[in-house]
Tab-separated table of N, CA and C in Angstrom:
chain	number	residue	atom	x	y	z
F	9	UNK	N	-6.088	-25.718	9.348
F	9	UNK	CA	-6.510	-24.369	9.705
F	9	UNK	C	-5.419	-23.738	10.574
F	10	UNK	N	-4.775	-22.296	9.851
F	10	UNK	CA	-3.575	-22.237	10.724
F	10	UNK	C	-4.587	-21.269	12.376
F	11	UNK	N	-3.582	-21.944	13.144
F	11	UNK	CA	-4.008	-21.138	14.549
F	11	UNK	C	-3.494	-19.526	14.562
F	12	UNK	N	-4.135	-18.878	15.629
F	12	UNK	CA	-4.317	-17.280	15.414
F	12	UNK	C	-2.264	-16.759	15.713
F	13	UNK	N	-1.906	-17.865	16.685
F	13	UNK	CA	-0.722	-17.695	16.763
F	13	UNK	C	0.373	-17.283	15.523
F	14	UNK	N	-0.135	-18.474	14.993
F	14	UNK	CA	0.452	-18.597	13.296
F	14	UNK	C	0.345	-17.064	12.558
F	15	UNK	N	-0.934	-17.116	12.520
F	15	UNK	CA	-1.361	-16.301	11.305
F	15	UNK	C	-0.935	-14.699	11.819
F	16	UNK	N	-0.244	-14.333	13.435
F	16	UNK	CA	0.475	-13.058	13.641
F	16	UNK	C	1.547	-13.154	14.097
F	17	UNK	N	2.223	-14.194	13.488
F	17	UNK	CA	3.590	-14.608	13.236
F	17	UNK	C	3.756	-14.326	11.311
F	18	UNK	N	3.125	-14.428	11.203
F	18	UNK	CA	3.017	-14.660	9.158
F	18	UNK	C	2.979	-13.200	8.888
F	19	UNK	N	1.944	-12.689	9.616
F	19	UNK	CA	1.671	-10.961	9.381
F	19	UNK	C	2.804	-10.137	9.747
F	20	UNK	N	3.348	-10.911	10.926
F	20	UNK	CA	4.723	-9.720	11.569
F	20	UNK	C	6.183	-10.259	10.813
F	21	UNK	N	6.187	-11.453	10.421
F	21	UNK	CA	7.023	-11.686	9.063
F	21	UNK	C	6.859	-10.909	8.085
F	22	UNK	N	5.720	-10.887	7.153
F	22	UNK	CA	5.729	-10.277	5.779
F	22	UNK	C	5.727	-8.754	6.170
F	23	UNK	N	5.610	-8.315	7.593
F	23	UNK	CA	5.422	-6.695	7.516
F	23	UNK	C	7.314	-6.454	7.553
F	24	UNK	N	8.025	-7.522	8.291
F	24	UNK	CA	9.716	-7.353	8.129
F	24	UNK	C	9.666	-7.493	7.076
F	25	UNK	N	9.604	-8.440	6.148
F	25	UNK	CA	10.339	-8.360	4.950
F	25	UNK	C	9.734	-7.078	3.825
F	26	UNK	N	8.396	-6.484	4.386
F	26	UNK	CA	8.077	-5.217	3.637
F	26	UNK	C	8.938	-4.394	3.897
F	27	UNK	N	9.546	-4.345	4.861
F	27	UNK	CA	10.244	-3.206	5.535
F	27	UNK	C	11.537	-2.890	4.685
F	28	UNK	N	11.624	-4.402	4.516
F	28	UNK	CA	13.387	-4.438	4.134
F	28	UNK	C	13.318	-4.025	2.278
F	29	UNK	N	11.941	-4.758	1.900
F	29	UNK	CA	11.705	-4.518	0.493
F	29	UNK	C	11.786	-2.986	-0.186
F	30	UNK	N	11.126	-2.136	1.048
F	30	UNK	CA	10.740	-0.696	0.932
F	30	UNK	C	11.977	0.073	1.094
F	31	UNK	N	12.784	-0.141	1.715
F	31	UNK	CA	14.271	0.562	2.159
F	31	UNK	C	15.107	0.270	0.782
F	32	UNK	N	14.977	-0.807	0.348
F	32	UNK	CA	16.094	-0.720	-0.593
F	32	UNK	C	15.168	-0.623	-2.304
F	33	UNK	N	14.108	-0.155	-2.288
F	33	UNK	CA	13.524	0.927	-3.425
F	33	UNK	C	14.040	2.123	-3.439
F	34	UNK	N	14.018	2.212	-4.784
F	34	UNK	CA	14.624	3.696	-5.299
F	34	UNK	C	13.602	4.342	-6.280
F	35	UNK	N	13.055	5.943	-6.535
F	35	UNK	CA	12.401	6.546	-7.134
F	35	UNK	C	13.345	6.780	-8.475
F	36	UNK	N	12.964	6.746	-9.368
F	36	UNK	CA	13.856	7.750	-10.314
F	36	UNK	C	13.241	9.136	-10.235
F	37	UNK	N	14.462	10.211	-10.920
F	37	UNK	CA	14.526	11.234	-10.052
F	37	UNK	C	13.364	11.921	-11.498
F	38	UNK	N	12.991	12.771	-11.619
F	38	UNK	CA	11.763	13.402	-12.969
F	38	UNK	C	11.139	14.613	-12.425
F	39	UNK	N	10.444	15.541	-13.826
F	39	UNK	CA	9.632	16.876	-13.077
F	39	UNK	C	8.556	16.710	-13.616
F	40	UNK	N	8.137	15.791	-13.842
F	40	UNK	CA	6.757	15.509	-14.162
F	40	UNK	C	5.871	15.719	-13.325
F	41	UNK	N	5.008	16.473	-13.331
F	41	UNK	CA	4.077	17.411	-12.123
F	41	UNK	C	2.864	16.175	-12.160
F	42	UNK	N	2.472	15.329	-13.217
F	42	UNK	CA	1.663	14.609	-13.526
F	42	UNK	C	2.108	13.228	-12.230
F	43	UNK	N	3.022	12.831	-12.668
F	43	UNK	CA	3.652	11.753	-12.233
F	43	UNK	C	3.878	11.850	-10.581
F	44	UNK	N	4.035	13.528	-10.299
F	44	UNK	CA	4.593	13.383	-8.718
F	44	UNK	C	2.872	13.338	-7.954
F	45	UNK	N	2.201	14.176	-8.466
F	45	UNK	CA	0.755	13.941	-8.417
F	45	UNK	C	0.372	12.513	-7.641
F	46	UNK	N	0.593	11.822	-8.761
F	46	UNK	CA	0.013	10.695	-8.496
F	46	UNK	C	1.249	9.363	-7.200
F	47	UNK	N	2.329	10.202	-7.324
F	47	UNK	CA	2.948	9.912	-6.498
F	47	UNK	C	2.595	10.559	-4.827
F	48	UNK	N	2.084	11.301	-4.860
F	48	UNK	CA	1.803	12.222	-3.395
F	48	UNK	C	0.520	11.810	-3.359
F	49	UNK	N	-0.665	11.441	-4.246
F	49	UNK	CA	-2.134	11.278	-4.033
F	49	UNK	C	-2.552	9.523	-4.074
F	50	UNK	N	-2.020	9.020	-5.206
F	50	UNK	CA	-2.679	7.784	-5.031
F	50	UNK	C	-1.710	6.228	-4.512
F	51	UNK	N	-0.240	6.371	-4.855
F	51	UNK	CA	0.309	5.553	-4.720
F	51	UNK	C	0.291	4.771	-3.059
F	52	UNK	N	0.649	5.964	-2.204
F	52	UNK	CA	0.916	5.478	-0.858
F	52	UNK	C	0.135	4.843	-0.312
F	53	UNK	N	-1.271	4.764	-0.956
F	53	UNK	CA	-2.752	4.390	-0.447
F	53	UNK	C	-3.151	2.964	-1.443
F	54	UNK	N	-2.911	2.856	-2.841
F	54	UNK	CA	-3.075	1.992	-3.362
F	54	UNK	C	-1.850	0.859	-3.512
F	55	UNK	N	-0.692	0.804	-2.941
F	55	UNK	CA	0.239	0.115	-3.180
F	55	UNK	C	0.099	-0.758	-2.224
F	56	UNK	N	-0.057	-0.155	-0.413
F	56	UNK	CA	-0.301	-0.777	0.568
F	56	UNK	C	-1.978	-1.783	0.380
F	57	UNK	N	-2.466	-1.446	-0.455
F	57	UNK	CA	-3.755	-1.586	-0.712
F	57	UNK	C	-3.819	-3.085	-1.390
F	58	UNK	N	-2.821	-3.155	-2.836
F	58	UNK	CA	-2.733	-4.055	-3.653
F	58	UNK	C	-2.037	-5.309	-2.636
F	59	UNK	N	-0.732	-4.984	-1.950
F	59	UNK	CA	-0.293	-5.581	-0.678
F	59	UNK	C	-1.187	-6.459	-0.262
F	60	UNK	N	-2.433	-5.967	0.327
F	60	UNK	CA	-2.750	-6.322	1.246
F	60	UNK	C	-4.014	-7.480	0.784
F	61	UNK	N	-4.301	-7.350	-0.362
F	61	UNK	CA	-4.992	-8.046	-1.141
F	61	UNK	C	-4.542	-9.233	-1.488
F	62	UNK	N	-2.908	-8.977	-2.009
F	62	UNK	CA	-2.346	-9.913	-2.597
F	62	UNK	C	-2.309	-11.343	-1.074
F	63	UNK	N	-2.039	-10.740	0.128
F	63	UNK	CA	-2.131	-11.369	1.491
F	63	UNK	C	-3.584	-11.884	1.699
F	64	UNK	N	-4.346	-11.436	1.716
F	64	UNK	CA	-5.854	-11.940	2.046
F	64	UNK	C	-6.027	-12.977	0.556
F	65	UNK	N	-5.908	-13.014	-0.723
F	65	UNK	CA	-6.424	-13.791	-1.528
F	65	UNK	C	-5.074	-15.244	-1.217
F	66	UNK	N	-4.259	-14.774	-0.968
F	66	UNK	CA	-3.123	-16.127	-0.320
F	66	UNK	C	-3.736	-16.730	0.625
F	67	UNK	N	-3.918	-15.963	1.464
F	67	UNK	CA	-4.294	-16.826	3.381
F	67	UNK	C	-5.364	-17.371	3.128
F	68	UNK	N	-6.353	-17.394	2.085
F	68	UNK	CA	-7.639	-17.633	1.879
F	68	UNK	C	-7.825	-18.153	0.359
F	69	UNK	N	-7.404	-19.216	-0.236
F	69	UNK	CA	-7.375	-19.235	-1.839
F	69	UNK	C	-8.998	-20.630	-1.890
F	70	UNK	N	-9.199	-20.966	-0.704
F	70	UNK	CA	-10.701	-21.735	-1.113
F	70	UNK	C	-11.908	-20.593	-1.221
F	71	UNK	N	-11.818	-19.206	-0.221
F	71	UNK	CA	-12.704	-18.552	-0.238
F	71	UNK	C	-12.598	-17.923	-1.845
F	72	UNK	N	-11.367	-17.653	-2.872
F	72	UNK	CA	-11.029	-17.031	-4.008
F	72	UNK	C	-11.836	-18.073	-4.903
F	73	UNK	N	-11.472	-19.735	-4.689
F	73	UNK	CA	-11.852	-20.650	-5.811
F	73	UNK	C	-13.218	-20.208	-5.754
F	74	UNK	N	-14.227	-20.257	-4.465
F	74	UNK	CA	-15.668	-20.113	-4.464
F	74	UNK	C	-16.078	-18.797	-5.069
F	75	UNK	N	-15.122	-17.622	-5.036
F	75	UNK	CA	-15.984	-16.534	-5.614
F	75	UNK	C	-16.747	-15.862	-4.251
F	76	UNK	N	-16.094	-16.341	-3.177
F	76	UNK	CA	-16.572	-15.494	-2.020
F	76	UNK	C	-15.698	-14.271	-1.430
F	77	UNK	N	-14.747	-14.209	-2.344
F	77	UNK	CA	-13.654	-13.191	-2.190
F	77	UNK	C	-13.935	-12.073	-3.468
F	78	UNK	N	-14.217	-11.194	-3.478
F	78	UNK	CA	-14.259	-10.487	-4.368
F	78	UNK	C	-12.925	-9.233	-4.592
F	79	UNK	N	-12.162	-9.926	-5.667
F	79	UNK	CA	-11.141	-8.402	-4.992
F	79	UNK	C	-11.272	-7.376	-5.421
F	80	UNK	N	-12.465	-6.727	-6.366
F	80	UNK	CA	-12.521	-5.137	-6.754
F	80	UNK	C	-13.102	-4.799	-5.201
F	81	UNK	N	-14.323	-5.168	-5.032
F	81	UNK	CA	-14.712	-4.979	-4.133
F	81	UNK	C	-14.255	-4.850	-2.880
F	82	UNK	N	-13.211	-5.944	-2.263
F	82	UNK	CA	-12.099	-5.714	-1.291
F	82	UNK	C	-11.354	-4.545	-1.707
F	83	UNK	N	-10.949	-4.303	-2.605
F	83	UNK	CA	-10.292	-3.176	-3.092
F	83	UNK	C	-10.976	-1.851	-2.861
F	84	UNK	N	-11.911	-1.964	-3.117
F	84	UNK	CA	-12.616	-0.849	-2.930
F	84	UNK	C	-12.926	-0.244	-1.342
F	85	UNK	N	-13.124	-1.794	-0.370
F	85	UNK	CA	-13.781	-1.098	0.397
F	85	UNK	C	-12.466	-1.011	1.274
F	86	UNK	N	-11.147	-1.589	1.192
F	86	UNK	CA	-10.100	-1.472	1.799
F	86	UNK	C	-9.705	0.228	1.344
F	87	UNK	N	-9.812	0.507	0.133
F	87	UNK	CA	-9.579	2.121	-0.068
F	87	UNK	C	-10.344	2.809	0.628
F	88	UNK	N	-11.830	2.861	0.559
F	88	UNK	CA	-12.795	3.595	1.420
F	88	UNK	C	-12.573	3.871	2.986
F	89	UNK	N	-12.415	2.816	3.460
F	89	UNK	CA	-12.031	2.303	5.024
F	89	UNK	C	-10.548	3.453	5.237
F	90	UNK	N	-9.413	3.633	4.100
F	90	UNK	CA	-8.033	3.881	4.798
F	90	UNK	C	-7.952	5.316	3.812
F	91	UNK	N	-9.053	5.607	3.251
F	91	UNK	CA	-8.602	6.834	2.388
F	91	UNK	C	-8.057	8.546	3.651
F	92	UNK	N	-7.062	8.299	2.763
F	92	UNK	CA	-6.311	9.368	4.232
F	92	UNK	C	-6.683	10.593	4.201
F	93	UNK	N	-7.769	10.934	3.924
F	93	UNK	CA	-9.125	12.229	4.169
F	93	UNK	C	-9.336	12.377	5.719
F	94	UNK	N	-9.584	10.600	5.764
F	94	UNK	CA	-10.713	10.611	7.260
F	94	UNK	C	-9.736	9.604	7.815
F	95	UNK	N	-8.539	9.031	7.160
F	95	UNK	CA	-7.952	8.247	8.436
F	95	UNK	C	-6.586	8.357	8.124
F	96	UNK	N	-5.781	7.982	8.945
F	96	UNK	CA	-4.479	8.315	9.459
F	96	UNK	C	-3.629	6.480	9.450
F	97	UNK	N	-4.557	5.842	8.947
F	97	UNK	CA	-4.116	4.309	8.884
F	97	UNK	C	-2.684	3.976	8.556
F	98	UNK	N	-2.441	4.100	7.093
F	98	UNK	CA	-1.448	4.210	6.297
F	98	UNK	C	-0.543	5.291	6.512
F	99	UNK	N	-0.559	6.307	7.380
F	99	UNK	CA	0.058	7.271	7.569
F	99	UNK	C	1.989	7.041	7.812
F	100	UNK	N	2.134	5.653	8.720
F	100	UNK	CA	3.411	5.326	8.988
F	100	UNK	C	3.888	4.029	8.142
F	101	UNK	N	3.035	3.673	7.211
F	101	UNK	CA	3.282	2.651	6.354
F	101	UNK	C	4.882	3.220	5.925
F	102	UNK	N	5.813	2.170	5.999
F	102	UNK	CA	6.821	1.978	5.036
F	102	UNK	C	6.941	2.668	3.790
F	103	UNK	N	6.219	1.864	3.147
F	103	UNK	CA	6.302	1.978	1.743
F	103	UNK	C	5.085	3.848	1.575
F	104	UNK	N	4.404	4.732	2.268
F	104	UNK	CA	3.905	5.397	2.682
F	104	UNK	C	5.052	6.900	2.807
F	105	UNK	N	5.980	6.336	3.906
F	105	UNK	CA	7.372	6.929	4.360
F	105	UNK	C	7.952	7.147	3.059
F	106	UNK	N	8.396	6.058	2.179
F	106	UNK	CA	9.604	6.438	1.476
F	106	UNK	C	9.133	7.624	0.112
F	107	UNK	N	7.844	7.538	0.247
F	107	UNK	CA	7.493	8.207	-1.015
F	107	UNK	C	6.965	9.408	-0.184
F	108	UNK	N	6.664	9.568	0.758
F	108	UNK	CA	6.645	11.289	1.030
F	108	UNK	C	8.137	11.586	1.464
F	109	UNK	N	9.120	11.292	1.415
F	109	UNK	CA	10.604	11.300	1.304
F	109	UNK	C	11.127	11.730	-0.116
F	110	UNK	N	10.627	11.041	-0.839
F	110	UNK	CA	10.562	11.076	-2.554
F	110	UNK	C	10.134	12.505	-2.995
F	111	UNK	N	8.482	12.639	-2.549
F	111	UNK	CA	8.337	13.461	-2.929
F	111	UNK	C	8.789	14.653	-2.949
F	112	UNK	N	8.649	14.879	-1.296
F	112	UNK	CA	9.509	16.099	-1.011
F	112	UNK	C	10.811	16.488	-1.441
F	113	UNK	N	11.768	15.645	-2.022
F	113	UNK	CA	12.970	16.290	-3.007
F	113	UNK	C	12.754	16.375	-4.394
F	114	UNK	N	11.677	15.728	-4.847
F	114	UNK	CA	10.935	16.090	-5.973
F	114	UNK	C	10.126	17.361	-5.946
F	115	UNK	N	9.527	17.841	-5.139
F	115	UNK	CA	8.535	19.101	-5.326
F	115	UNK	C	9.574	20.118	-5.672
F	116	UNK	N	10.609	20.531	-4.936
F	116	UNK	CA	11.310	21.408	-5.371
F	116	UNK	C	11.860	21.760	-6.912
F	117	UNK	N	11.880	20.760	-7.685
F	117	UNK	CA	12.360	21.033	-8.703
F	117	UNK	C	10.764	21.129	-9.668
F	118	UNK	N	9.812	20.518	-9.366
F	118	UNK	CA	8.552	20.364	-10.246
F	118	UNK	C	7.977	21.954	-10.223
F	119	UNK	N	7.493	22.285	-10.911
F	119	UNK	CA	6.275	23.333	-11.054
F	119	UNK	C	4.474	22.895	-11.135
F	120	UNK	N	4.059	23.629	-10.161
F	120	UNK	CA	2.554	23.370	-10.291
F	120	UNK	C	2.161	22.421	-11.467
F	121	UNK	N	1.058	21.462	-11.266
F	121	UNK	CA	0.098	20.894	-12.514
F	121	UNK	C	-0.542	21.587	-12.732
């Protein structure tokens, strides 16, 4: 059973190497009004989302074998909990940053959906 020490040593590891992962992503450049859409609405919220899933079904793979992990459901209620309506969670996420960076040199060239 790792100790609590451990387990925010593991978290402040994988949030560096997110960091470093997210900096050296690149958008391709497009005027797809569809595509930036879903780049400004769902990505920044579901990417950190899938992340974070992929971390909880790791740190925990006896609670996954039993079926006491549900991940739509984690999924779901991790979206509900951080949907950036009512919270500001994800707001300085990394991977959050680089795509309202993205976007914004993308809007200029796109036209309304």
């Amino acid at each position: 059973m790792p100790t609590e020490q451990a387990a925010k040593e593991r978290k402040e590891l994988a949030r560096i190497i997110e960091e470093g992962i997210y900096t050296g992503l690149e958008f391709e450049g497009h005027d797809d009004p569809r595509l930036l859409y879903l780049e400004e609405e769902l990505l920044p919220t579901l990417v950190p989302a899938l992340k974070e899933l992929l971390l909880e079904a790791s740190d925990d793979r006896e609670r996954l074998k039993k079926s006491t992990l549900n991940p739509i459901d984690w999924l779901a209620q991790y979206l509900m909990r951080n949907n950036p309506r009512y919270s500001d969670a994800l707001l300085h996420h990394p991977y959050s940053l680089m795509v309202k960076n993205h976007t914004r040199q993308v809007r200029g060239r796109v036209k309304g959906p």
